[in-house]
Coordinates of C-alpha atoms in Angstrom, one line a residue:
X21 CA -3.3 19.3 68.9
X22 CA -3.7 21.8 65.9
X23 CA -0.8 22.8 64.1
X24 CA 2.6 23.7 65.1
X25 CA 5.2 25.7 62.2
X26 CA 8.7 26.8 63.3
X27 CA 10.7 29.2 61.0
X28 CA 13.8 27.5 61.1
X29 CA 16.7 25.8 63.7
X30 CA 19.7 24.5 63.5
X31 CA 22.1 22.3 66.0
X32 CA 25.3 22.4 68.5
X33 CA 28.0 21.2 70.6
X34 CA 31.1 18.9 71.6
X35 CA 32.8 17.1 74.0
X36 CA 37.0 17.5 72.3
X37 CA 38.1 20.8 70.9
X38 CA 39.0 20.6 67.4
X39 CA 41.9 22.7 65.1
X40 CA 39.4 25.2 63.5
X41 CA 40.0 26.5 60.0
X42 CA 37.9 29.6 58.7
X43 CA 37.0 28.5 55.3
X44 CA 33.9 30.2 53.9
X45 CA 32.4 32.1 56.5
X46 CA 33.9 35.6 57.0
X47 CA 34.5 37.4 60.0
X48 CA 36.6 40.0 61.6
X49 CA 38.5 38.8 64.5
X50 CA 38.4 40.6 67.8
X51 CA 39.7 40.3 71.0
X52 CA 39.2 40.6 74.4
X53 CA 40.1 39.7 78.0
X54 CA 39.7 35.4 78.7
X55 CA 36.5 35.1 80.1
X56 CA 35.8 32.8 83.1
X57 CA 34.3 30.2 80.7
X58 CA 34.3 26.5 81.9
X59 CA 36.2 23.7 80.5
X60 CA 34.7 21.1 78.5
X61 CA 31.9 19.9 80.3
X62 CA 32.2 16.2 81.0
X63 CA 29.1 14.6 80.2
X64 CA 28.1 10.7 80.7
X65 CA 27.1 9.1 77.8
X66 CA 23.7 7.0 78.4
X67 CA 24.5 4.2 76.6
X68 CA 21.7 2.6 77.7
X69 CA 20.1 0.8 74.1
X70 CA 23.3 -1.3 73.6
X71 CA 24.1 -2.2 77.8
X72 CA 20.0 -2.0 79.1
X73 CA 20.2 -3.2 82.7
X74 CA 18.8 -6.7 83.3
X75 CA 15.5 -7.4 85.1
X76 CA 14.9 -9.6 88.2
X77 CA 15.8 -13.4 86.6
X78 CA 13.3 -14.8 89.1
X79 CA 9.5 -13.4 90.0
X80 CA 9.5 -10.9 93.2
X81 CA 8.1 -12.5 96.3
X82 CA 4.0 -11.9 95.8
X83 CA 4.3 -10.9 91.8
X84 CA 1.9 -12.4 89.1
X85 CA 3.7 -14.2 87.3
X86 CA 3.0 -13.9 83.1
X87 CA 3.1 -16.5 80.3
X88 CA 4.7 -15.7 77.1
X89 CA 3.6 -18.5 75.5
X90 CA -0.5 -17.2 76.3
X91 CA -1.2 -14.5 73.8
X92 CA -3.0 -12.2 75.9
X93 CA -1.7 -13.3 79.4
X94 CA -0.5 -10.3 80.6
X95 CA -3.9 -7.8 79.9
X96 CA -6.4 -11.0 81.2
X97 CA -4.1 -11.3 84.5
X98 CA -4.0 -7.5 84.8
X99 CA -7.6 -7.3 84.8
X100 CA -8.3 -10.1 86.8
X101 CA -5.8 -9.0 89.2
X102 CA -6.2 -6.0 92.1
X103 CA -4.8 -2.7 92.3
X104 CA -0.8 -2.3 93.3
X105 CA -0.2 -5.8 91.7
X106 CA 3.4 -6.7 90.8
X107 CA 3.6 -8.8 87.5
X108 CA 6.8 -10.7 86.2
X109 CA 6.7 -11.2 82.8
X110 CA 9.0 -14.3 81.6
X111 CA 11.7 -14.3 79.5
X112 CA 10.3 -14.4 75.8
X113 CA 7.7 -12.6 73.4
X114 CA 4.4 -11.3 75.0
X115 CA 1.9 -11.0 73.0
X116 CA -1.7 -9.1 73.3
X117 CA -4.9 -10.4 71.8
X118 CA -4.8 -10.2 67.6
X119 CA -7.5 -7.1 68.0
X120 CA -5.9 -4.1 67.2
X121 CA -7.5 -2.2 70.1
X122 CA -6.3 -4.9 72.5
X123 CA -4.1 -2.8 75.0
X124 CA -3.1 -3.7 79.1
X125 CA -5.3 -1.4 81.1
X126 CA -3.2 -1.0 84.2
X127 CA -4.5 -0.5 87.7
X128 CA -3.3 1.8 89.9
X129 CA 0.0 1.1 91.5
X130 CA 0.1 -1.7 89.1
X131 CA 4.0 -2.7 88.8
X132 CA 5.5 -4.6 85.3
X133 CA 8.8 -5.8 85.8
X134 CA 10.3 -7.8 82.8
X135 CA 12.7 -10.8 82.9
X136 CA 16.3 -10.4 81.2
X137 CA 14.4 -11.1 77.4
X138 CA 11.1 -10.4 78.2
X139 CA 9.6 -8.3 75.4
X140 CA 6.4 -7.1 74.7
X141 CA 5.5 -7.1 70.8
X142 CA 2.4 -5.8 69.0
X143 CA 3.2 -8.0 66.1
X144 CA 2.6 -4.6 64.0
X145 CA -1.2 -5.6 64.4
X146 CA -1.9 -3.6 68.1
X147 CA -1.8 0.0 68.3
X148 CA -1.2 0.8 72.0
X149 CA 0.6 -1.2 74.6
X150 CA -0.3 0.2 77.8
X151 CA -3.3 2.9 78.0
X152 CA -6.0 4.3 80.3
X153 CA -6.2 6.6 83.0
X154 CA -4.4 4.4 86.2
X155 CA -2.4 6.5 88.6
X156 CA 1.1 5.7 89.7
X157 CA 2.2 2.5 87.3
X158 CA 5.6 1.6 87.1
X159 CA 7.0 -0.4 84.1
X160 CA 10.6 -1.5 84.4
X161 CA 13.5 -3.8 82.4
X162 CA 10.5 -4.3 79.6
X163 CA 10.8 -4.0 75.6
X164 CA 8.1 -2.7 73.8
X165 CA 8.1 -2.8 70.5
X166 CA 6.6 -2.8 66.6
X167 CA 2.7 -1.5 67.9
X168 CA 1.5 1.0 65.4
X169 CA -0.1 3.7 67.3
X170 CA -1.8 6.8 64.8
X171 CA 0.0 9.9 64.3
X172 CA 0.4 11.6 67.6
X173 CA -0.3 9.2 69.9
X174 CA 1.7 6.6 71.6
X175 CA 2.1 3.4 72.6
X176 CA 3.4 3.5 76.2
X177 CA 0.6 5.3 78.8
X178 CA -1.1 6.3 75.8
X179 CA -3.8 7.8 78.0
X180 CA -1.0 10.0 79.5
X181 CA -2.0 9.0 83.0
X182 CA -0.3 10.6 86.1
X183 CA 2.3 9.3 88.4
X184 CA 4.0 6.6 85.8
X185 CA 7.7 5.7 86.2
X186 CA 9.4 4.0 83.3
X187 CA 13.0 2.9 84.2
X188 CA 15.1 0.4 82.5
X189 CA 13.1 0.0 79.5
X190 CA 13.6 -0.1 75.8
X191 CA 10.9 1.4 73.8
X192 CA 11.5 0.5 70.2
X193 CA 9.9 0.4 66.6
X194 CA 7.0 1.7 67.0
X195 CA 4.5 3.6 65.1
X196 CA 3.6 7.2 66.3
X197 CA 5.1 8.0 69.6
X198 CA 7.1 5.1 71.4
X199 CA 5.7 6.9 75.3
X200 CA 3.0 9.6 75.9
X201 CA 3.1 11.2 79.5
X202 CA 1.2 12.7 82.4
X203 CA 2.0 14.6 85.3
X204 CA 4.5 13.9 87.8
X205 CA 6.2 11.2 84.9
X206 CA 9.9 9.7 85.6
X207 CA 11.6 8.3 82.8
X208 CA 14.8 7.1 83.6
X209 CA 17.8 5.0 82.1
X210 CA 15.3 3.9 79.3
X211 CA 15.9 3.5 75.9
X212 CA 13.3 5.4 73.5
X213 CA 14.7 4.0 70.0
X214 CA 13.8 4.2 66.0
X215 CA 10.1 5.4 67.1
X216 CA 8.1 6.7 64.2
X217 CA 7.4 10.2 64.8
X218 CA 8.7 10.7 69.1
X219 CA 10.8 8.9 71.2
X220 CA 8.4 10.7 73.5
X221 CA 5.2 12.8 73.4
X222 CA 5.0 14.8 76.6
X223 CA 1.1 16.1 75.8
X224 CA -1.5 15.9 78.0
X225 CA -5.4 16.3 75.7
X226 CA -6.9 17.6 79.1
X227 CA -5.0 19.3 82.3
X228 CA -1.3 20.2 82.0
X229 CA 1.7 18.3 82.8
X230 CA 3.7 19.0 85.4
X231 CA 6.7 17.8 87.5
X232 CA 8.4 16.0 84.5
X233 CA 11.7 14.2 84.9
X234 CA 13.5 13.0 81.9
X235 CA 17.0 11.5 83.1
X236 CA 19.6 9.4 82.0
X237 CA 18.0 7.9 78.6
X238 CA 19.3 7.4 75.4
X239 CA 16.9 8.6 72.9
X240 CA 17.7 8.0 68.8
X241 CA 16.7 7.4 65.8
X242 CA 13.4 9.0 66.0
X243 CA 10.9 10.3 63.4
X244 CA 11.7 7.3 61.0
X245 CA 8.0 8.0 59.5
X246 CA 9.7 11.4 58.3
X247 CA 6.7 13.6 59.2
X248 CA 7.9 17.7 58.0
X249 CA 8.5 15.7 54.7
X250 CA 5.1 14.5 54.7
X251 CA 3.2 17.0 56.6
X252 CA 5.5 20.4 55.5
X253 CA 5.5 22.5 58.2
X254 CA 3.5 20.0 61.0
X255 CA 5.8 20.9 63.4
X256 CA 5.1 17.1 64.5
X257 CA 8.6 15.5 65.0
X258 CA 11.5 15.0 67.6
X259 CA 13.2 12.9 69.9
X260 CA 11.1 14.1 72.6
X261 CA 8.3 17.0 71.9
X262 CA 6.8 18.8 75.1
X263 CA 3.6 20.9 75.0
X264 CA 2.2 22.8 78.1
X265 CA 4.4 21.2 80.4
X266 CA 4.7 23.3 83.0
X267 CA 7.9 22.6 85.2
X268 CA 10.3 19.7 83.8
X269 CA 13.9 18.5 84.2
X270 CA 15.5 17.2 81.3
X271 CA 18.9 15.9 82.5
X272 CA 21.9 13.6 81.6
X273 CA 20.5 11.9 78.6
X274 CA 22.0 11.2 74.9
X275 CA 20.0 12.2 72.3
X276 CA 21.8 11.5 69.3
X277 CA 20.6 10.5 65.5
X278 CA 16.9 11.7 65.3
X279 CA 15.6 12.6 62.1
X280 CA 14.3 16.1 62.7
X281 CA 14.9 18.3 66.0
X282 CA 16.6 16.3 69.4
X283 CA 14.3 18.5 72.1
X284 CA 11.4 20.2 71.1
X285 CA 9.1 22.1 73.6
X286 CA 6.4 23.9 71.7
X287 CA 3.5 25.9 73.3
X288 CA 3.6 27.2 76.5
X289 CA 5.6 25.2 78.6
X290 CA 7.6 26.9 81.6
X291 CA 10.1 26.2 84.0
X292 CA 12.2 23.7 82.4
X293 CA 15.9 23.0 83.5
X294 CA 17.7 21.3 80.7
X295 CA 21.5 20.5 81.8
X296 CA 24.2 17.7 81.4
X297 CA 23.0 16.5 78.2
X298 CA 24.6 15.1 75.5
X299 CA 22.7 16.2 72.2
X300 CA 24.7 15.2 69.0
X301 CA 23.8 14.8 65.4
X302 CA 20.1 15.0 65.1
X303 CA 19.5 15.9 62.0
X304 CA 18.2 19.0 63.1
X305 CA 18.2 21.1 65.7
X306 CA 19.3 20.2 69.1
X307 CA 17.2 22.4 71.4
X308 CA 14.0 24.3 70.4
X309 CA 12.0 26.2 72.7
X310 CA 9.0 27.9 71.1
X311 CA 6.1 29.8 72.6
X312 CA 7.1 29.0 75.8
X313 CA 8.5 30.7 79.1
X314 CA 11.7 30.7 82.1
X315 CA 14.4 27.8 81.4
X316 CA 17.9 26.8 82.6
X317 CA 19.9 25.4 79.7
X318 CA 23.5 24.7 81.0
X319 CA 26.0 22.3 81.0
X320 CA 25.4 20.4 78.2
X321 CA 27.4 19.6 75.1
X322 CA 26.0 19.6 71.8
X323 CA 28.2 19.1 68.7
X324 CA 27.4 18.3 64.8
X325 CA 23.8 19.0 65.1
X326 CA 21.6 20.4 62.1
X327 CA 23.7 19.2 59.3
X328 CA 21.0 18.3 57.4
X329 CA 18.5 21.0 58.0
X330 CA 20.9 23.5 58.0
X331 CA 22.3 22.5 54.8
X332 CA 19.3 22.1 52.8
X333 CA 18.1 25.6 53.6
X334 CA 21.1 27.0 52.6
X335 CA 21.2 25.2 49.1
X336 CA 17.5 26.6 48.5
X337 CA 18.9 30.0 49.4
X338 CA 17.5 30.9 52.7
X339 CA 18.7 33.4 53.9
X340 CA 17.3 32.5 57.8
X341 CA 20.0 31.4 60.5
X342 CA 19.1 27.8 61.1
X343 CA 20.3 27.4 64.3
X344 CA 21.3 25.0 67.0
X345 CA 19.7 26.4 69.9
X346 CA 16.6 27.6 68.5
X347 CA 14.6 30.5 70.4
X348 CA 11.4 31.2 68.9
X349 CA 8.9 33.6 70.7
X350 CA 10.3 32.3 73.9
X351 CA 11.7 34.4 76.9
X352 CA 11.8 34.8 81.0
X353 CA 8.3 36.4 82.2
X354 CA 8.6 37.3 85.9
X355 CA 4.7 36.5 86.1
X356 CA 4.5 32.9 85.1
X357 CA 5.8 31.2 88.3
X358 CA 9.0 29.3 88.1
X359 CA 12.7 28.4 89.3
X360 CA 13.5 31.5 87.4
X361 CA 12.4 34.2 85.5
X362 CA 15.1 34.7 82.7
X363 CA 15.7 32.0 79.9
X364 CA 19.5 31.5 80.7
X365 CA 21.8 29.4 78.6
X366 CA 25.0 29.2 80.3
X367 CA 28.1 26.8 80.5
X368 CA 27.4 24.7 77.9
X369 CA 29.9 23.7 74.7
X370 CA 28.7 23.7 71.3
X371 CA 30.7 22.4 68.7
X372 CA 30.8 21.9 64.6
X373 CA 27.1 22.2 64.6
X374 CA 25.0 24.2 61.7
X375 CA 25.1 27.6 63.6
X376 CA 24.6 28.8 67.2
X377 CA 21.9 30.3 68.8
X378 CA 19.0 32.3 67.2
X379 CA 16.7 34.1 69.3
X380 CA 14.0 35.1 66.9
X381 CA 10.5 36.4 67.2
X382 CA 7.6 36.6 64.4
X383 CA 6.0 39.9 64.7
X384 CA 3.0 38.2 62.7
X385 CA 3.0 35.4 65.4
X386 CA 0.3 36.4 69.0
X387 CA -2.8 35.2 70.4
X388 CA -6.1 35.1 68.3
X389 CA -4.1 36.4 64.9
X390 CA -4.5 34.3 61.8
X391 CA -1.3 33.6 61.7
X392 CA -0.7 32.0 64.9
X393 CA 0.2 28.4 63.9
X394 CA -0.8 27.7 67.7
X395 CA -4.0 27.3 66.6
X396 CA -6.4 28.1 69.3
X397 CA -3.8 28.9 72.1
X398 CA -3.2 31.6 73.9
X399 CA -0.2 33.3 75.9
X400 CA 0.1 32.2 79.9
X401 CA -0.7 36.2 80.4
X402 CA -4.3 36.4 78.6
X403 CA -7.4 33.5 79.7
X404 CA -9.7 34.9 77.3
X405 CA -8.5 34.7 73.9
X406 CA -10.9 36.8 72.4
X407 CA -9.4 40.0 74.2
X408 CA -6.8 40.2 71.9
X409 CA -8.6 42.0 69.2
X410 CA -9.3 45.6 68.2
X411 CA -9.3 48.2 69.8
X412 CA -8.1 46.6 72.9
X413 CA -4.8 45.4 71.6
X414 CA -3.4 48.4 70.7
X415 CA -3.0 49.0 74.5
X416 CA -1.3 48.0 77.5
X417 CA -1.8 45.6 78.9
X418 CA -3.2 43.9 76.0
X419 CA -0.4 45.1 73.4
X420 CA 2.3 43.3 75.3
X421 CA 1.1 40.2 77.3
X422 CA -1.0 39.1 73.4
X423 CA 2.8 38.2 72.2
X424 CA 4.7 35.8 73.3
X425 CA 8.2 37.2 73.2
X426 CA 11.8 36.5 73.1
X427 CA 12.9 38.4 76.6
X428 CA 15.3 38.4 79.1
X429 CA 17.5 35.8 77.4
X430 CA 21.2 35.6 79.3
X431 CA 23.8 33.8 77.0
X432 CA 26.7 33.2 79.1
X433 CA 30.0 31.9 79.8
X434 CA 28.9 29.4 76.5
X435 CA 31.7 27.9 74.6
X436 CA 31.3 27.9 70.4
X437 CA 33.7 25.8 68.0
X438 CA 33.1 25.7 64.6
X439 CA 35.4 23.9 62.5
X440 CA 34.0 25.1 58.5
X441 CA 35.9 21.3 57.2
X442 CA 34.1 19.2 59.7
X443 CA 30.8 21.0 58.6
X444 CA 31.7 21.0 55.3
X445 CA 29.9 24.6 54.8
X446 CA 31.0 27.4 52.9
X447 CA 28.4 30.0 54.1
X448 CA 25.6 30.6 56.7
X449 CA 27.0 28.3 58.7
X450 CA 28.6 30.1 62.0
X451 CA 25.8 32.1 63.0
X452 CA 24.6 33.7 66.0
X453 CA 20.9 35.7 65.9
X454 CA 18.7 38.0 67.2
X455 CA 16.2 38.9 64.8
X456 CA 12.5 39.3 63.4
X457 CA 10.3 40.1 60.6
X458 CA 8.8 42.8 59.2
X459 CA 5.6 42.5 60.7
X460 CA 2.4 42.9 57.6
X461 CA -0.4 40.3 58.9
X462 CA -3.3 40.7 59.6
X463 CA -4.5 44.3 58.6
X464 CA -5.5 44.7 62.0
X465 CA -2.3 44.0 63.9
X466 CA -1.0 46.6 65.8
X467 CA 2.6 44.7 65.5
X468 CA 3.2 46.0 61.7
X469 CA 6.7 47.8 60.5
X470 CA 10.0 47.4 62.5
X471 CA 8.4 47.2 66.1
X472 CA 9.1 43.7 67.0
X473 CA 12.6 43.5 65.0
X474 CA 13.5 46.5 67.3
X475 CA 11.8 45.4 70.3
X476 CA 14.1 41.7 70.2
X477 CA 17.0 43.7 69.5
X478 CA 17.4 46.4 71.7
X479 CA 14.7 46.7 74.1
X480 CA 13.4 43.2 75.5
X481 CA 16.9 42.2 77.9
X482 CA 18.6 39.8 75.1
X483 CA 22.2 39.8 76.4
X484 CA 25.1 37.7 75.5
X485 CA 28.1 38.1 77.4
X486 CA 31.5 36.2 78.4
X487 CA 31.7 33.4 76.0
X488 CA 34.3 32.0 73.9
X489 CA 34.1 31.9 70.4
X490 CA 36.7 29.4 68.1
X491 CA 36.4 30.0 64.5
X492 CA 34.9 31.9 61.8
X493 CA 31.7 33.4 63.7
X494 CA 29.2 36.0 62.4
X495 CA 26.2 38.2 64.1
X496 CA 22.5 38.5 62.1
X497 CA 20.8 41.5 64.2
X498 CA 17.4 42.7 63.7
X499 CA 16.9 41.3 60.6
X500 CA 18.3 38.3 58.4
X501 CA 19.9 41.2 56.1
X502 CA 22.3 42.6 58.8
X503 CA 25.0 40.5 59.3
X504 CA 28.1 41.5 61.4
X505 CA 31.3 40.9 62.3
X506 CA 32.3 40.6 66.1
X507 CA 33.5 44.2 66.0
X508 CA 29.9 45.4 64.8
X509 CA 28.3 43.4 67.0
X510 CA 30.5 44.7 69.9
X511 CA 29.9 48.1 69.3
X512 CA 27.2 50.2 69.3
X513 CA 24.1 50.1 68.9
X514 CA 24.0 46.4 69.4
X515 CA 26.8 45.9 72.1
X516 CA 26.8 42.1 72.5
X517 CA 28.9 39.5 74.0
X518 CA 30.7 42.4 76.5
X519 CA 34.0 40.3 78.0
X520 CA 33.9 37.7 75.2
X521 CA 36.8 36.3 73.1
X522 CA 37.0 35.5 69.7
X523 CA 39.7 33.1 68.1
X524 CA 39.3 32.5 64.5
X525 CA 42.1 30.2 63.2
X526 CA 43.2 28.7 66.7
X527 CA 41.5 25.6 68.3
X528 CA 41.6 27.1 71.4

C-alpha cells in the first residue's frame, strides 16, 4: 500500500454544552449578530458491542446447518455446499482447521447467520476468517474473533470481494484489521471492537471501491498493536481507514476510544457523506481526510477527541495546530464526479476536543515529487504520473492539477465549545487553521517560497462563515507563526467566519 505520513490532527465535538472558562489560551473576544446555527444535534448512540441483536435461535427453513463441536465444519460444508447456501452456525465456538492458512472460502450469495452464542474463533493460530473473491456474501449475528491476520490485512472478506453485507456482527480481538472491504460493501449495526491496527480496512489491492455504506456500528478500541509508535509516521492506524474509495456514506455510528485517529480516508477518495455520527475520545483525531476530493461532513457531534495526540505534540513543542477535523491536501474539485463539488462541513457540534479544524496543505507534497508519502500515486486530474516533471509542471495545466489541494472548503453554521479545564490545556489547544509550509523540496519544484501558504489562504475558496464559537478560540493563517485573535481573523486580509459569534467566558 506504500506509505502514508500525515503532519498532524487533532479531535472534536459534544452532545451537552458545558460552562467554558478561558484558562490559557488567549483571545480577543468579538461579536457579532446570532447566527442561524442549529441546536445540539441529537445523535443515537450505537450501542451495539454491549446489546448486539440476537440471531435466529433455530436454523432458517433450507439452511446448512454447522457443528461447533467439528473443528472445521463450517469451511468443509461451505465447500461441499452450492452457491447462495444459507448456513446456521449453532450456538458455541467454531473452530477452523489448526493450519494457519485454513480460512471459509465463501461462494457467491453464500449467507452465515449465527445462533444467539455462535462465535467463530481462530484460536490465535488462523490468520483470516473469511477470504476470496465471492460476490454478494452476507454474514450476520456472528462473532469473530482472536485470528491474527498480518499488518494490513484483515480477517473478515480479506480478499475484499464485492457485494458483502455484514449486519449484526461483532468483529473482535483480532490481529491486523478486524474487516477488509470491496465495492458496493454494507456494514451495518456491527460491532468492530479492540482490533489490532483497524476496526476496518476499506482498501481494495486492485479496482476501486465504491458505493460504501458504513451505518449504525459501534467501532472502539482499535489500533491496540499501537502501530505510529512502532512504524513512526506509517500513517497505518484508525478505527476505520479508507483509501480510493470513491463514493461512501459513513452515517450514524459511534466511534469512540481508538488508539490513534476515529475516521481516516487517505488517498484519493471522493464523494463521501459523513453525517450523524457520534465520534468521541479517540485518542486522536476524529475526522481526517487527506489527498482526497468533494465530502459532506454535517450533523455529527464530536467531543474530547485528540487528547492524547494533541497533548504530546504540544509538550514536545510543536508548534503545528493538531486538530480535530483534520484537512490535509483535500478540497471540492468540480471535475472529479460527485454529490458535490465543495468539501462542506456544516451543522455539526464540536466540543472540548484538542483544537478545531485545520485545513492545511504541504507545498512539498504533489504527484511524482520525492516527498510525496503517497508513494506511487497520483492526483484524480493526471493518469500518467510521469507528466508531472520539468519543464511541464511549471505550466497550466500541469502546475495545478499535479497538487492535490485544500479548495473550496465551506465551514458553516458549526458549533465550537472548548472548555480549557475539561482539556486540561494551557496552550495550543483552541485552534482553528488554514495554513502551509514554506515550500524547499525538491530543487525542481515549481511550488517553492510562499506560493502554496498564499494560495490556501486567500486564493483557493477556504471560507468559514456563521458559526458559533464558546470559549477561548484562536486563528493560525498562512503559516503556524501567525496566530490571531477573532478580530484579526475578521478583518482584513483574511476576512473569516463573516456572521459568526464569539463567546469567551459564557457556556452559551
Amino acid at each position: 500500500m506504500g506509505t502514508r505520513r500525515r503532519h498532524g490532527a487533532s479531535a472534536a465535538a459534544p452532545l451537552a454544552l458545558v460552562v467554558l472558562t478561558a484558562t490559557g489560551c488567549t483571545s480577543s473576544p468579538s461579536t457579532g449578530a446570532e447566527p442561524t446555527a442549529p441546536p445540539s444535534p441529537s445523535v443515537a448512540v450505537a450501542r451495539v458491542c454491549a446489546k448486539p441483536v440476537a440471531g435466529p435461535a433455530k436454523a432458517p427453513a433450507g439452511a446448512v446447518t454447522v457443528d461447533p463441536a467439528k473443528a472445521g465444519d463450517l469451511a468443509a460444508k461451505t465447500k461441499s455446499n452450492p452457491a447462495h447456501t444459507t448456513f446456521w452456525l449453532r450456538p458455541g465456538k467454531h473452530r477452523l482447521d489448526p493450519d494457519r492458512y485454513a480460512q471459509v472460502i465463501p461462494k457467491e450469495g453464500n449467507r452465515y447467520l449465527g445462533a444467539p452464542g455462535a462465535v467463530l474463533d481462530g484460536g490465535k493460530k488462523n490468520q483470516y476468517a473469511f477470504g476470496g473473491t465471492a460476490r454478494d456474501v452476507t454474514i450476520r449475528h456472528l462473532t469473530v474473533q482472536r485470528f491474527v491476520a498480518p499488518h494490513d490485512e484483515g480477517v473478515v472478506n480479506h480478499d475484499s470481494a464485492d457485494g458483502w453485507v455484514i449486519e449484526h456482527a461483532t468483529i473482535q480481538y483480532n490481529s491486523g484489521a478486524g474487516l477488509m472491504a470491496g465495492a458496493r460493501q454494507r456494514v451495518r449495526a456491527s460491532c468492530l471492537r479492540g482490533n489490532g491496527q483497524y476496526g476496518m480496512n476499506a482498501y481494495k489491492g486492485k479496482g476501486r471501491i465504491s458505493g460504501l455504506v458504513v451505518e449504525g456500528n459501534e467501532i472502539t478500541g482499535n489500533n491496540t498493536g499501537d502501530w505510529e509508535r512502532r512504524r513512526p509516521g506509517c500513517g497505518c492506524t484508525g478505527g476505520v481507514k479508507f483509501w480510493a474509495v470513491n463514493g461512501a456514506d459513513v452515517r450514524g455510528n459511534w466511534v469512540h476510544g481508538n488508539h490513534g485517529a476515529g475516521l481516516w480516508a487517505d488517498t484519493n477518495n471522493n464523494d463521501f457523506r459523513i453525517e450523524n455520527n457520534l465520534l468521541e475520545a479517540n485518542e486522536g483525531a476524529a475526522l481526517i481526510y487527506e489527498t482526497s476530493y468533494n465530502a459532506v461532513i454535517r450533523k455529527n457531534t464530536i467531543r474530547r477527541n485528540n487528547w492524547v495526540e494533541g497533548r504530546k505534540a504540544a509538550d514536545r513543542g510543536d508548534s503545528f495546530p493538531f486538530a480535530t477535523v483534520y484537512l490535509s491536501e483535500s478540497g471540492g474539485e468540480p471535475r472529479v464526479r460527485a454529490r458535490t463539488d465543495r468539501i462542506e462541513i456544516s451543522r455539526n457540534v464540536l466540543e472540548d476536543n484538542w483544537s478545531g479544524i485545520t485545513l492545511w496543505e504541504n507545498a512539498d507534497r504533489f504527484c511524482n515529487s520525492p516527498a510525496n508519502t503517497s508513494s506511487g500515486d497520483c492526483t484524480l486530474l493526471v493518469r500518467d504520473t510521469g507528466r508531472c516533471a520539468r519543464p511541464g509542471i511549471a505550466t497550466a495545466p500541469l502546475y495545478a492539477d499535479c497538487r492535490w489541494k485544500t479548495q473550496r472548503v465551506d465551514i458553516h453554521h458549526n458549533r465550537f465549545v472548548l472548555d480549557t479545564s475539561v482539556v486540561k490545556c494551557a496552550v495550543k489547544c483552541g485552534r482553528m487553521a488554514v495554513l502551509a509550509n514554506y515550500g524547499t523540496y525538491p530543487d525542481w519544484s515549481p511550488y517553492q517560497g510562499e506560493r502554496v501558504a498564499e494560495a490556501i489562504t486567500r486564493k483557493q475558496h477556504n471560507r468559514w462563515h456563521d458559526n458559533v464559537y464558546v470559549g477561548a478560540w484562536t486563528f493560525v493563517a498562512h503559516d503556524p507563526s501567525r496566530e490571531l485573535d477573532p478580530g484579526q481573523w475578521q478583518g482584513m486580509p483574511y476576512r473569516q467566519d463573516a456572521g459568526s459569534t464569539f463567546r469567551a467566558r459564557d457556556g452559551g
